[in-house]
PDB file of C-alpha atoms in Angstrom:
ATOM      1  CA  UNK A 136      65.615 -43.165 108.374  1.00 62.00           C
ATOM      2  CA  UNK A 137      67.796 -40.977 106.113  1.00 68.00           C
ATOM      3  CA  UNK A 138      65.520 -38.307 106.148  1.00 76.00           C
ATOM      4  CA  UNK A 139      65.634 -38.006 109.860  1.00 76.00           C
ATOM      5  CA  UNK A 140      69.029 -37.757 110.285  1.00 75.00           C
ATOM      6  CA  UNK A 141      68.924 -34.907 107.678  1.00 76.00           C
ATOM      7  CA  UNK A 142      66.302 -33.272 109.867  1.00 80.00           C
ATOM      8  CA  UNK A 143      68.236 -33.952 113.196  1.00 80.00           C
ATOM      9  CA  UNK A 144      71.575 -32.460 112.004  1.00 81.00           C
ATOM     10  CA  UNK A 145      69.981 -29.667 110.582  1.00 84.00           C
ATOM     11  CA  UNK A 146      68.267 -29.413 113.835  1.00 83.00           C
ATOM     12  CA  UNK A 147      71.193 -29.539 115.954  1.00 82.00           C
ATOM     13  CA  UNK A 148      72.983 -27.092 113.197  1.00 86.00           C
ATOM     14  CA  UNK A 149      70.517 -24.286 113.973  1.00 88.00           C
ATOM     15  CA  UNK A 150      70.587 -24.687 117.573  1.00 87.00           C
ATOM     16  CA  UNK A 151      74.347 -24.228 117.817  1.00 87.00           C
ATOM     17  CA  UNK A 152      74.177 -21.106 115.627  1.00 88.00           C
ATOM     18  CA  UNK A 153      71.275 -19.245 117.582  1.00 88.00           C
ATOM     19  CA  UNK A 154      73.521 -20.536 120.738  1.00 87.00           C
ATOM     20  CA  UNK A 155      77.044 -18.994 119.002  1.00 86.00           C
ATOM     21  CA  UNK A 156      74.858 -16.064 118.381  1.00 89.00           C
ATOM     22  CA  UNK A 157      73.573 -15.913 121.465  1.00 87.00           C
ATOM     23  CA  UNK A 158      76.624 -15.411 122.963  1.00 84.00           C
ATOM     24  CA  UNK A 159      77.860 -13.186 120.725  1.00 85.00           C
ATOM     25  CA  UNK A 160      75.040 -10.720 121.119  1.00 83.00           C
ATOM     26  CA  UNK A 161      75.881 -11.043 124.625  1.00 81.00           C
ATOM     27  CA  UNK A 162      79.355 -10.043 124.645  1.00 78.00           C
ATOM     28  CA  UNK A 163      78.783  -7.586 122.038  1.00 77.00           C
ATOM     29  CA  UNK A 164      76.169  -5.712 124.300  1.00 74.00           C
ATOM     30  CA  UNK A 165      78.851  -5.538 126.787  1.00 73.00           C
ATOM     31  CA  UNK A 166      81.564  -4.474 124.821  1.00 72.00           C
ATOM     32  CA  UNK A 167      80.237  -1.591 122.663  1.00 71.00           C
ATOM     33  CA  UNK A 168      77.579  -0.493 126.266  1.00 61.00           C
ATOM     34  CA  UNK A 169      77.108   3.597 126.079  1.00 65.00           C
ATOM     35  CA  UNK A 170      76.753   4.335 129.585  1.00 73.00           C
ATOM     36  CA  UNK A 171      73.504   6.763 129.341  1.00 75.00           C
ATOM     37  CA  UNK A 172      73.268   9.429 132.668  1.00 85.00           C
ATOM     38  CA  UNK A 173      70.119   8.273 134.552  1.00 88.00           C
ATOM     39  CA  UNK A 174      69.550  11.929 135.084  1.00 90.00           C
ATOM     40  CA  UNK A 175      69.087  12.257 131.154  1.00 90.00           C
ATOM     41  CA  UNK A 176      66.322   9.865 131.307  1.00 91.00           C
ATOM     42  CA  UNK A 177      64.448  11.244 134.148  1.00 92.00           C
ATOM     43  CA  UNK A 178      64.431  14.277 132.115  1.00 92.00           C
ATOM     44  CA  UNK A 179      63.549  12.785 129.392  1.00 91.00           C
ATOM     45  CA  UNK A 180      60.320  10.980 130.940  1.00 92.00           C
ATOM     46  CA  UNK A 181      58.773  14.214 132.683  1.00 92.00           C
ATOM     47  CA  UNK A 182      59.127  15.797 128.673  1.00 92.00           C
ATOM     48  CA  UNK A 183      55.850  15.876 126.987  1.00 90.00           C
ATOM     49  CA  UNK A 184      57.491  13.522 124.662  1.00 88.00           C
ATOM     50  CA  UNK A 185      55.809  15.936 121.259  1.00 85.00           C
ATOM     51  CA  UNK A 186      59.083  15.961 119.638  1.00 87.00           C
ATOM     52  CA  UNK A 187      58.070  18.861 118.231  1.00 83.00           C
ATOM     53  CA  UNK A 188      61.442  20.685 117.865  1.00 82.00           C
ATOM     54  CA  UNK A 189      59.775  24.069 118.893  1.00 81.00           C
ATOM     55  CA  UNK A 190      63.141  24.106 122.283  1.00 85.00           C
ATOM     56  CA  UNK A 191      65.342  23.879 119.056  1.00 82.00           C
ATOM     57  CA  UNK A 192      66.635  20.196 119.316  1.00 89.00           C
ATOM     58  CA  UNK A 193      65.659  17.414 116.861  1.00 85.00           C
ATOM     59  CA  UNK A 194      63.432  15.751 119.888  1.00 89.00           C
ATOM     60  CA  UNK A 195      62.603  15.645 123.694  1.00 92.00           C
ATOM     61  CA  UNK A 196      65.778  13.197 123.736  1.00 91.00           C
ATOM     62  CA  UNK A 197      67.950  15.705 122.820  1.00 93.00           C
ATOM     63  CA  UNK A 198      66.812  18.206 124.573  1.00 93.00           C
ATOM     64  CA  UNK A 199      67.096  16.286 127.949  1.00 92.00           C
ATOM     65  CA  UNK A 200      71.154  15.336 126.826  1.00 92.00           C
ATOM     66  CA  UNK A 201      71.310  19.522 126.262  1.00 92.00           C
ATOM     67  CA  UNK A 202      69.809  19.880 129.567  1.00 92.00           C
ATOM     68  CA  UNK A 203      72.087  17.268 131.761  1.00 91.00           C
ATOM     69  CA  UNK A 204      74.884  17.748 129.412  1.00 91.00           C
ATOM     70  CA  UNK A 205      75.394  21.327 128.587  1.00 90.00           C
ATOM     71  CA  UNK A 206      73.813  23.014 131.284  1.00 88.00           C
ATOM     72  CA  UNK A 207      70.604  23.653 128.571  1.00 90.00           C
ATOM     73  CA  UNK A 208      68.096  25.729 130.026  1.00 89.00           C
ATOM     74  CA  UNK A 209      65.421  23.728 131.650  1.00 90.00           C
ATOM     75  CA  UNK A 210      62.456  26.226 130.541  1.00 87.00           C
ATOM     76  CA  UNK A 211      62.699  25.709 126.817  1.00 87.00           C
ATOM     77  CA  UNK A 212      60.101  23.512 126.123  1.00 89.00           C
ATOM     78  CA  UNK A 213      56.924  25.527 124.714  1.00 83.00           C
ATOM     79  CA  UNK A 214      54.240  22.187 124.627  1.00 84.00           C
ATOM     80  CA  UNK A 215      54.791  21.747 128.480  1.00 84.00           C
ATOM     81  CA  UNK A 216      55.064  24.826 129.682  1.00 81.00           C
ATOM     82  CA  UNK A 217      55.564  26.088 132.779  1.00 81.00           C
ATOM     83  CA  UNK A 218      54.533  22.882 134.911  1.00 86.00           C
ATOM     84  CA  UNK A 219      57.145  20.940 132.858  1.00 89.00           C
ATOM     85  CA  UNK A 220      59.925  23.828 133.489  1.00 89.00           C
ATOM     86  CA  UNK A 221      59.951  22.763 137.079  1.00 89.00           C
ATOM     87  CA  UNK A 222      59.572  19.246 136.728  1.00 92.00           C
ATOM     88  CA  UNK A 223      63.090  19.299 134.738  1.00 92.00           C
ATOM     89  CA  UNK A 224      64.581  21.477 137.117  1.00 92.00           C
ATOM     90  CA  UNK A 225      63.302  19.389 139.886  1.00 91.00           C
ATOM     91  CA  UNK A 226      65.103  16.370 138.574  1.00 92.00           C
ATOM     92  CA  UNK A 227      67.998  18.717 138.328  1.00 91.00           C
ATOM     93  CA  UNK A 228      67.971  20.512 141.201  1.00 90.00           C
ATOM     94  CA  UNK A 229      68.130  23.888 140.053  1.00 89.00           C
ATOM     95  CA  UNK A 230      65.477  26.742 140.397  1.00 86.00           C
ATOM     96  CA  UNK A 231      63.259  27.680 137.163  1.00 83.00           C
ATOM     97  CA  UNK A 232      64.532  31.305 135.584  1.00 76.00           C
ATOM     98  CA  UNK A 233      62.206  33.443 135.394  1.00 74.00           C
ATOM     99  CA  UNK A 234      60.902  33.145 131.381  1.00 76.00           C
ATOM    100  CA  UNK A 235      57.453  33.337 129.203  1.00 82.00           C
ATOM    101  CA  UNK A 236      55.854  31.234 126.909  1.00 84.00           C
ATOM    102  CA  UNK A 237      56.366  32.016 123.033  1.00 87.00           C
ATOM    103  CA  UNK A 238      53.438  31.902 120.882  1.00 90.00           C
ATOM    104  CA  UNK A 239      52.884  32.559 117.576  1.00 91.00           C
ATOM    105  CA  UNK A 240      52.133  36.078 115.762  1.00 90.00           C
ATOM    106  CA  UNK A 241      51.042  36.574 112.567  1.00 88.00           C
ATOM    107  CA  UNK A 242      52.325  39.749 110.872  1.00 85.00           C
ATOM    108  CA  UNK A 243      49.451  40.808 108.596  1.00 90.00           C
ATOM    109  CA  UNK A 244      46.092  41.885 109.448  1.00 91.00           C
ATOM    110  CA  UNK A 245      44.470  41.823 105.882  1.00 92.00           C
ATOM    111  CA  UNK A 246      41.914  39.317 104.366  1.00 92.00           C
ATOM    112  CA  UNK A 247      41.466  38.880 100.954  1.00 92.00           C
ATOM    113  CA  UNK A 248      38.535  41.501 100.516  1.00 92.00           C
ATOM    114  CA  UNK A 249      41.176  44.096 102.045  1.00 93.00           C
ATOM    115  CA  UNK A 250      43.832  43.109  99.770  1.00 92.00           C
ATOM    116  CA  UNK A 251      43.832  44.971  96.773  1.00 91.00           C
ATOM    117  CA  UNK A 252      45.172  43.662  93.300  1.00 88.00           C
ATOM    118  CA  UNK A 253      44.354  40.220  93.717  1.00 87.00           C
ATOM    119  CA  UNK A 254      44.633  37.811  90.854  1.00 86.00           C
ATOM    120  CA  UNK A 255      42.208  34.946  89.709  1.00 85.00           C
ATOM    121  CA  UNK A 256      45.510  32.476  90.930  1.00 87.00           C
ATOM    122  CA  UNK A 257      44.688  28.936  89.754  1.00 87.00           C
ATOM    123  CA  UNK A 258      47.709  27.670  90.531  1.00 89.00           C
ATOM    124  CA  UNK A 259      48.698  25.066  93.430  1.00 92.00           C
ATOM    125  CA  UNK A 260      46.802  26.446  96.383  1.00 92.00           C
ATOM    126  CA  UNK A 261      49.465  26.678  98.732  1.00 94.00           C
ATOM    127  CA  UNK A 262      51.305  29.506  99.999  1.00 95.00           C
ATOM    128  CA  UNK A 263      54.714  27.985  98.985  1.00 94.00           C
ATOM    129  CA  UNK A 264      53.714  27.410  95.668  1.00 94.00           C
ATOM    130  CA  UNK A 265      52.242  30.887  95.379  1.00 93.00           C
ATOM    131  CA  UNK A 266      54.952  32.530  96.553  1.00 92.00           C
ATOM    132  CA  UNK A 267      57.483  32.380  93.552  1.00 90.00           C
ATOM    133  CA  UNK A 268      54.681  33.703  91.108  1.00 88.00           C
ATOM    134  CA  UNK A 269      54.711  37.421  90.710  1.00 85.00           C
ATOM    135  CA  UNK A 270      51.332  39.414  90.847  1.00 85.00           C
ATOM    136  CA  UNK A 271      49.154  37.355  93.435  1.00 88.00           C
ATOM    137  CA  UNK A 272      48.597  40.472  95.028  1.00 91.00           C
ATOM    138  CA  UNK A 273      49.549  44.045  95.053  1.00 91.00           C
ATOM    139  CA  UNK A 274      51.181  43.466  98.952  1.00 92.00           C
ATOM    140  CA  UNK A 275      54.625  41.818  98.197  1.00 91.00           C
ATOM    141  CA  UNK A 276      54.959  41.523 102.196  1.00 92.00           C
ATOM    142  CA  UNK A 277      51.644  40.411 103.212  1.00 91.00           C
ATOM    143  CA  UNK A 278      50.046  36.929 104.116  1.00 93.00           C
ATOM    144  CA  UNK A 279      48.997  34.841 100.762  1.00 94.00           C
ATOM    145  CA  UNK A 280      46.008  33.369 102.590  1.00 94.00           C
ATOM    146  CA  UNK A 281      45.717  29.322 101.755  1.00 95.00           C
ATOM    147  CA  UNK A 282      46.718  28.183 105.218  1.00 95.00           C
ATOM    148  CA  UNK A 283      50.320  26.518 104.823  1.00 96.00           C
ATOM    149  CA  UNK A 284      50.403  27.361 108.625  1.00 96.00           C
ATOM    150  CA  UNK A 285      47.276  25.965 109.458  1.00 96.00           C
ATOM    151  CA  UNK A 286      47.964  22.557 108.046  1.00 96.00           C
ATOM    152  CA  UNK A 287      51.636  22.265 109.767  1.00 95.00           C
ATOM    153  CA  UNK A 288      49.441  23.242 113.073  1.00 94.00           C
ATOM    154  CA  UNK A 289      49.335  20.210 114.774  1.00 90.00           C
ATOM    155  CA  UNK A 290      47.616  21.344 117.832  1.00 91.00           C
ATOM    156  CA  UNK A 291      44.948  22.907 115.872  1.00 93.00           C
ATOM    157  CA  UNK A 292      46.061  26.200 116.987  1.00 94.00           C
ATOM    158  CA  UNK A 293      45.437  27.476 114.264  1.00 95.00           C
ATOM    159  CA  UNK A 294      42.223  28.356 111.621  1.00 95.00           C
ATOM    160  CA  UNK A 295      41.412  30.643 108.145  1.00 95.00           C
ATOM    161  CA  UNK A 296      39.321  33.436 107.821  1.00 94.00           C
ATOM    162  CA  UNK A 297      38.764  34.599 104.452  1.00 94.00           C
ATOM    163  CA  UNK A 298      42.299  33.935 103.296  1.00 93.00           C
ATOM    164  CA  UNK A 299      43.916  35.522 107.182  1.00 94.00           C
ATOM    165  CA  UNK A 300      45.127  32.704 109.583  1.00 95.00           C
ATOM    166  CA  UNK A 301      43.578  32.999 113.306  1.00 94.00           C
ATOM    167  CA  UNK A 302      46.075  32.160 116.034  1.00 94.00           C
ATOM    168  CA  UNK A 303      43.670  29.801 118.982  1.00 94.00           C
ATOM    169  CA  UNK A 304      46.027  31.052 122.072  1.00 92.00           C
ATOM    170  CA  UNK A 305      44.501  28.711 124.332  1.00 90.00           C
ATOM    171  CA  UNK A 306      45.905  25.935 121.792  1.00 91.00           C
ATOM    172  CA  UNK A 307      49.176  27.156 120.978  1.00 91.00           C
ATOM    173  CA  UNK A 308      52.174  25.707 122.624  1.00 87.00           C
ATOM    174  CA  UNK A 309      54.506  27.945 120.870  1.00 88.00           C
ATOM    175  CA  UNK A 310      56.384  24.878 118.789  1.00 88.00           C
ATOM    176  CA  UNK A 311      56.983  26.878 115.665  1.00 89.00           C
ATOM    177  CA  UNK A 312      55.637  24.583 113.480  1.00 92.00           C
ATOM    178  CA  UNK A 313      53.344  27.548 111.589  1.00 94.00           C
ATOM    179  CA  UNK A 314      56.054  29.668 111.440  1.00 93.00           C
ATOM    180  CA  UNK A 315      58.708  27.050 109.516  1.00 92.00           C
ATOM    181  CA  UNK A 316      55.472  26.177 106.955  1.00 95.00           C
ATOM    182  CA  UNK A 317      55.033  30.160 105.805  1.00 94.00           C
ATOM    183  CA  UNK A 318      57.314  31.237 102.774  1.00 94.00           C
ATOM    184  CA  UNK A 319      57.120  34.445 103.515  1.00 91.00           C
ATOM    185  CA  UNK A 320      58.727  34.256 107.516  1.00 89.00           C
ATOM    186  CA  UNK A 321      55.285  36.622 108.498  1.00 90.00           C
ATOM    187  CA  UNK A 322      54.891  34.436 111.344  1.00 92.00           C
ATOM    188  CA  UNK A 323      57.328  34.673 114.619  1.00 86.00           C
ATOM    189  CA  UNK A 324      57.264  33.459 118.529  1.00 89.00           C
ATOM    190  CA  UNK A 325      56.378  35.766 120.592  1.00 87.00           C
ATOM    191  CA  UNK A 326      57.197  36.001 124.141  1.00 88.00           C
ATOM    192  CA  UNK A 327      54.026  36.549 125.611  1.00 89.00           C
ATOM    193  CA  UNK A 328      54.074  37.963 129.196  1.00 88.00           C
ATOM    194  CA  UNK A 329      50.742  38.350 129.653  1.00 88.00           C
ATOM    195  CA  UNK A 330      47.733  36.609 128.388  1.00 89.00           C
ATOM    196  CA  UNK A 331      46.757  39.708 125.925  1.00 89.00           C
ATOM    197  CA  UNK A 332      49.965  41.515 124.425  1.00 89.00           C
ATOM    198  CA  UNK A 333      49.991  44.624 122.362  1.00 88.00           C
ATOM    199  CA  UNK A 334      51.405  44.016 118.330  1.00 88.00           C
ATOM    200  CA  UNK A 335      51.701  45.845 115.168  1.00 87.00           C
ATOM    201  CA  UNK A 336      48.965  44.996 112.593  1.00 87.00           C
ATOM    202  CA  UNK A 337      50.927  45.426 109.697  1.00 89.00           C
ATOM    203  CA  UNK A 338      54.614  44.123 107.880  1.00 91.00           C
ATOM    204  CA  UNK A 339      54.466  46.754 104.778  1.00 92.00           C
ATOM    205  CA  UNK A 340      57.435  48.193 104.424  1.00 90.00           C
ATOM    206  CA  UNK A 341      56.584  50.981 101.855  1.00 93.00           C
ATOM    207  CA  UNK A 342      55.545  54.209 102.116  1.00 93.00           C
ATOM    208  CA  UNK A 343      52.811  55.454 103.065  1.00 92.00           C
ATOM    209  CA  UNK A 344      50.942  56.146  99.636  1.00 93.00           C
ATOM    210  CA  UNK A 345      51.950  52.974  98.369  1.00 94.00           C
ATOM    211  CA  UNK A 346      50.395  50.703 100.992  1.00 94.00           C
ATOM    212  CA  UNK A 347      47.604  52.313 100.785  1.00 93.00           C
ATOM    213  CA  UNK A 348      47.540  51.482  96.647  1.00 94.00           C
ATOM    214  CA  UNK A 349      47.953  47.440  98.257  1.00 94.00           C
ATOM    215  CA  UNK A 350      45.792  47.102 101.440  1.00 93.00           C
ATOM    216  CA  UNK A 351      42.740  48.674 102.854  1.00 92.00           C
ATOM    217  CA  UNK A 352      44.376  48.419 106.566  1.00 91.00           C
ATOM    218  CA  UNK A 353      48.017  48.482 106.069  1.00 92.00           C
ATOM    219  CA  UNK A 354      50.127  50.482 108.096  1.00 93.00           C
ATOM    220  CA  UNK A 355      51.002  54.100 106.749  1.00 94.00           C
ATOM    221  CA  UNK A 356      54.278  54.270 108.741  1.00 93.00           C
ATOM    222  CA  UNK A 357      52.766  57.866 110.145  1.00 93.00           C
ATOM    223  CA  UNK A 358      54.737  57.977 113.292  1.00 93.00           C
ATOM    224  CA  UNK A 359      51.877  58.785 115.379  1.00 93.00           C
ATOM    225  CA  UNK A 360      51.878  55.815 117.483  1.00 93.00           C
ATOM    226  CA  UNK A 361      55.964  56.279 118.338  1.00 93.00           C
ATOM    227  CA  UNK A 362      55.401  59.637 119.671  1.00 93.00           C
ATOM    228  CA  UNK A 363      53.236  58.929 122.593  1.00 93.00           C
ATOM    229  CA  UNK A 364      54.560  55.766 123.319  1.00 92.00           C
ATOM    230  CA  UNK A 365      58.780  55.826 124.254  1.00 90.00           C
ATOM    231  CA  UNK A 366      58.416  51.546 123.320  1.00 91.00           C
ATOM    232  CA  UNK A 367      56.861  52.287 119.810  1.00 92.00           C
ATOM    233  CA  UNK A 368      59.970  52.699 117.604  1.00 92.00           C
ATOM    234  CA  UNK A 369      60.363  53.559 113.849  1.00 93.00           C
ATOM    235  CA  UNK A 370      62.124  50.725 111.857  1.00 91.00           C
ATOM    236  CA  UNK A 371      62.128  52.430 108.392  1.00 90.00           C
ATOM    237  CA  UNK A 372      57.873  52.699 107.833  1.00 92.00           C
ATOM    238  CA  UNK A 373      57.248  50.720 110.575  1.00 92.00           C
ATOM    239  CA  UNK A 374      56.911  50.835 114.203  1.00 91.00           C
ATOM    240  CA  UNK A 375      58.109  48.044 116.253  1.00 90.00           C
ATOM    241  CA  UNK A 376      58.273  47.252 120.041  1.00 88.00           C
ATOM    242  CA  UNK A 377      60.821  46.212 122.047  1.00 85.00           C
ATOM    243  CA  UNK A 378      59.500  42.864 123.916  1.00 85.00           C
ATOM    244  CA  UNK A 379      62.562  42.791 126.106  1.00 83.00           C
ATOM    245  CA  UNK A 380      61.539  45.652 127.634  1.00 87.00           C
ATOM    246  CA  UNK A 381      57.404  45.985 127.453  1.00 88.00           C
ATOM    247  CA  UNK A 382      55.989  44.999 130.355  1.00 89.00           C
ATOM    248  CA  UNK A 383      52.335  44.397 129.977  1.00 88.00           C
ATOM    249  CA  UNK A 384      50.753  45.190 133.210  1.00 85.00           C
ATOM    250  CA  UNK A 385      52.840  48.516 133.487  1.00 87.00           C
ATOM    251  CA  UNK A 386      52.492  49.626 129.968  1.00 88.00           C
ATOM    252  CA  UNK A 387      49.630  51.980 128.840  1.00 90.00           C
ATOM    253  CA  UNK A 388      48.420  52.223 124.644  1.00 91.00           C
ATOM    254  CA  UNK A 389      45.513  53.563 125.388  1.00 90.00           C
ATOM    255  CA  UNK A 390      47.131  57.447 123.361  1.00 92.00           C
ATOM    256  CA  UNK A 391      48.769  55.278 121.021  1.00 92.00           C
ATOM    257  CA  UNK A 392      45.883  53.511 120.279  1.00 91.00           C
ATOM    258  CA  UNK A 393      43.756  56.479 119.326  1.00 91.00           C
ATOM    259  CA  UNK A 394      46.385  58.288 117.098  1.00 91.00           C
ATOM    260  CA  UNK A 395      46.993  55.491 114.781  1.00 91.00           C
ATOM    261  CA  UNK A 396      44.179  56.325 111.329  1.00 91.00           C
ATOM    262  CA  UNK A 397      44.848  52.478 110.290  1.00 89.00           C
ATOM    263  CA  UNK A 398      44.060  50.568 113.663  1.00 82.00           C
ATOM    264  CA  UNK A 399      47.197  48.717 112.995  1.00 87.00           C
ATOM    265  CA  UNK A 400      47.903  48.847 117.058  1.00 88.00           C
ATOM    266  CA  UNK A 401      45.573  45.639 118.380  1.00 86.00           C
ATOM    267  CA  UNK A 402      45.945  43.256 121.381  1.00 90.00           C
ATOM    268  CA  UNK A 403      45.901  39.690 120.636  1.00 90.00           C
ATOM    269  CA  UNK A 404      45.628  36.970 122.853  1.00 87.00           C
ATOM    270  CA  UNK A 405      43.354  35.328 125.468  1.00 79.00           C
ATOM    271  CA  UNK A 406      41.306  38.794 126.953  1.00 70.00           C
ATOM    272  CA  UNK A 407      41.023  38.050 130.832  1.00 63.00           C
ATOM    273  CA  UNK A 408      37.931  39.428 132.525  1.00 64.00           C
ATOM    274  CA  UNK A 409      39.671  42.807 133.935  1.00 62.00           C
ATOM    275  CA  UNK A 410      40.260  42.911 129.984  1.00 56.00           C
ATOM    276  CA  UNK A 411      36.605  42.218 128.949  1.00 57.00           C
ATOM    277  CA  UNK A 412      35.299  44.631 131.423  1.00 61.00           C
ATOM    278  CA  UNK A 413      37.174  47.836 129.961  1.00 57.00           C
ATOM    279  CA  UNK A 414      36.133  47.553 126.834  1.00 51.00           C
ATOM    280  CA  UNK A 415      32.869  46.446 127.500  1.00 57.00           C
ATOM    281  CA  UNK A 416      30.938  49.433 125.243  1.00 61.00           C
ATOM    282  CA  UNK A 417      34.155  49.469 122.601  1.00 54.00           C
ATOM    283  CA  UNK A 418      34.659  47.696 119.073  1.00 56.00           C
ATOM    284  CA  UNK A 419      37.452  46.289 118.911  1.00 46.00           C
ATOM    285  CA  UNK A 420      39.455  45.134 116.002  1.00 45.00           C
ATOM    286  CA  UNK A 421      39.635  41.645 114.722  1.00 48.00           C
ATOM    287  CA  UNK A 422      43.082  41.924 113.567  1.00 45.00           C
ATOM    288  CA  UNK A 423      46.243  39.829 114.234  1.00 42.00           C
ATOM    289  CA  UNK A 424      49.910  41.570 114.752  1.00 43.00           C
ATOM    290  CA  UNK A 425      52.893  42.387 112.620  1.00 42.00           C
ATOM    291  CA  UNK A 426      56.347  41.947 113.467  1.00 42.00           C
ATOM    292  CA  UNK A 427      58.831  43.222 111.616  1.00 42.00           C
ATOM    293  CA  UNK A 428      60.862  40.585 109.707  1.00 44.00           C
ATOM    294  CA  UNK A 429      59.780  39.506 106.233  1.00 43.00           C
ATOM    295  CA  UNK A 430      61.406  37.182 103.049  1.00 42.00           C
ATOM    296  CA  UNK A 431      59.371  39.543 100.703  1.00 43.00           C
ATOM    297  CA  UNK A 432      62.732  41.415  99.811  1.00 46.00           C
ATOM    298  CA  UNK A 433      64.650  37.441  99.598  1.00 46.00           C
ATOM    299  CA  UNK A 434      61.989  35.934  97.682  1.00 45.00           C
ATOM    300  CA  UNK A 435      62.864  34.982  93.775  1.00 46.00           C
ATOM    301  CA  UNK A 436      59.763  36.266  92.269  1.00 42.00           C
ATOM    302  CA  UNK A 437      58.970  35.471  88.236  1.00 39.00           C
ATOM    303  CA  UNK A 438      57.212  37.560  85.786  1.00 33.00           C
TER     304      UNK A 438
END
């Protein structure tokens, strides 16, 4: 008998605590209630929900506050593109400005058989690890070639060739992922307003002589390119182009293309048929592009 009346009162004990508690969760819930704009979570569900952090925010959540909040712009989201542009501005009721998608570039056009003064590295075979140890090759600027940016790829956007990454452009969504994961900042977003977009093959800043001492395809900073092309500007050794300004469809390399010795002028992305069709009886390079920002000069090298 005792031991029932134990168990009863203990019984009873619990049930008025998880009814006290009850209540108190209740009032609780009321009292400390963040009123969340419906408009943020409309936004919110027509985001591709990747969190990727490629619009600049921590997460699609944030992004959507930005966007209700702050007036964000409603295009900035590189996974859904276009189609999810106007879904956000639907829910907003404004019109989608006119923008591109950014994809990634990488700034070096050399494999290992075309970089010159390789060591035997058997160190940690990562490009982070590699980059703080003097002497892995004779190109201080130049991609290191174990794929940092191909494992932070989550779209598998991205694949190595003989130490060079390959950017898939029908795969890339432009999050920026790659470009965080390499040490030596050779990788950018790039707005791309056309499917195929001219770049620079090359991020060597040296001289001429001296890239050619590094690289068998580096660019010589010659200045041939820059004078038969007004967008092709010198930036020290290197030419760079204005994207603000190039317009693909109205913009012709063909001179620029033939005057460079180094082939350091190429066209990457997806070639559409028009494409295909004109250089139907050409070669054309399998390089990637340079842009013109480096950490080479920033990096703490040893030895």
């Amino acid at each position: 008998m005792f031991t029932w009346v134990v168990i009863s009162l203990a019984a009873g004990t619990m049930l008025l605590l998880a009814i006290a508690m009850s209540f108190i969760l209740g009032w609780a819930n009321q009292a400390f209630h963040v009123e969340v704009d419906p408009k943020i979570i409309q936004v919110n569900d027509v985001l591709p929900g990747a969190n990727c952090g490629g619009c600049g925010y921590v997460g699609c959540n944030e992004y959507a506050e930005a966007v209700v909040l702050n007036g964000e712009s409603v295009s900035k989201c590189p996974v859904g593109g276009a189609s999810c542009a106007e879904a956000v501005a639907a829910v907003m009721g404004v019109e989608v400005e006119q923008s591109w998608p950014y994809k990634a570039v990488i700034h070096c056009g050399a494999d290992f058989d075309q970089r010159k003064g390789r060591m035997d590295y058997v160190g940690e075979k990562t490009c982070s690890a590699a980059n703080v140890i003097s002497g892995i090759q004779g190109c201080t600027y130049g991609c290191l070639g174990f794929g940092d940016c191909v494992v932070a790829c989550t779209f598998d956007a991205m694949l190595l060739k003989n130490g060079l990454p390959e950017v898939i452009y029908d795969k890339c969504t432009g999050c920026g992922a790659c470009a965080a994961a390499c040490p030596r900042n050779i990788i950018t977003m790039v707005p791309f307003k056309a499917e195929r977009i001219m770049v620079v093959a090359c991020c060597n800043k040296d001289f001429g002589g001296e890239v050619k001492a590094v690289c068998e395809v580096g660019c010589i900073g010659c200045k041939a390119c820059t004078k038969v092309n007004d967008l092709l500007e010198m930036d020290g050794n290197l030419p760079v182009l204005n994207y603000d300004v190039y317009d693909p469809a109205a913009t012709d390399f063909s001179d620029a293309l033939h005057k460079c010795p180094m082939d350091s002028l190429v066209f990457v992305g997806t070639p559409t048929e028009a494409d295909k069709q004109a250089v139907a009886d050409e070669e054309i390079p399998d390089r990637v592009e340079a842009d013109f920002k480096t950490t080479a000069d920033e990096a703490e090298w040893r030895g």
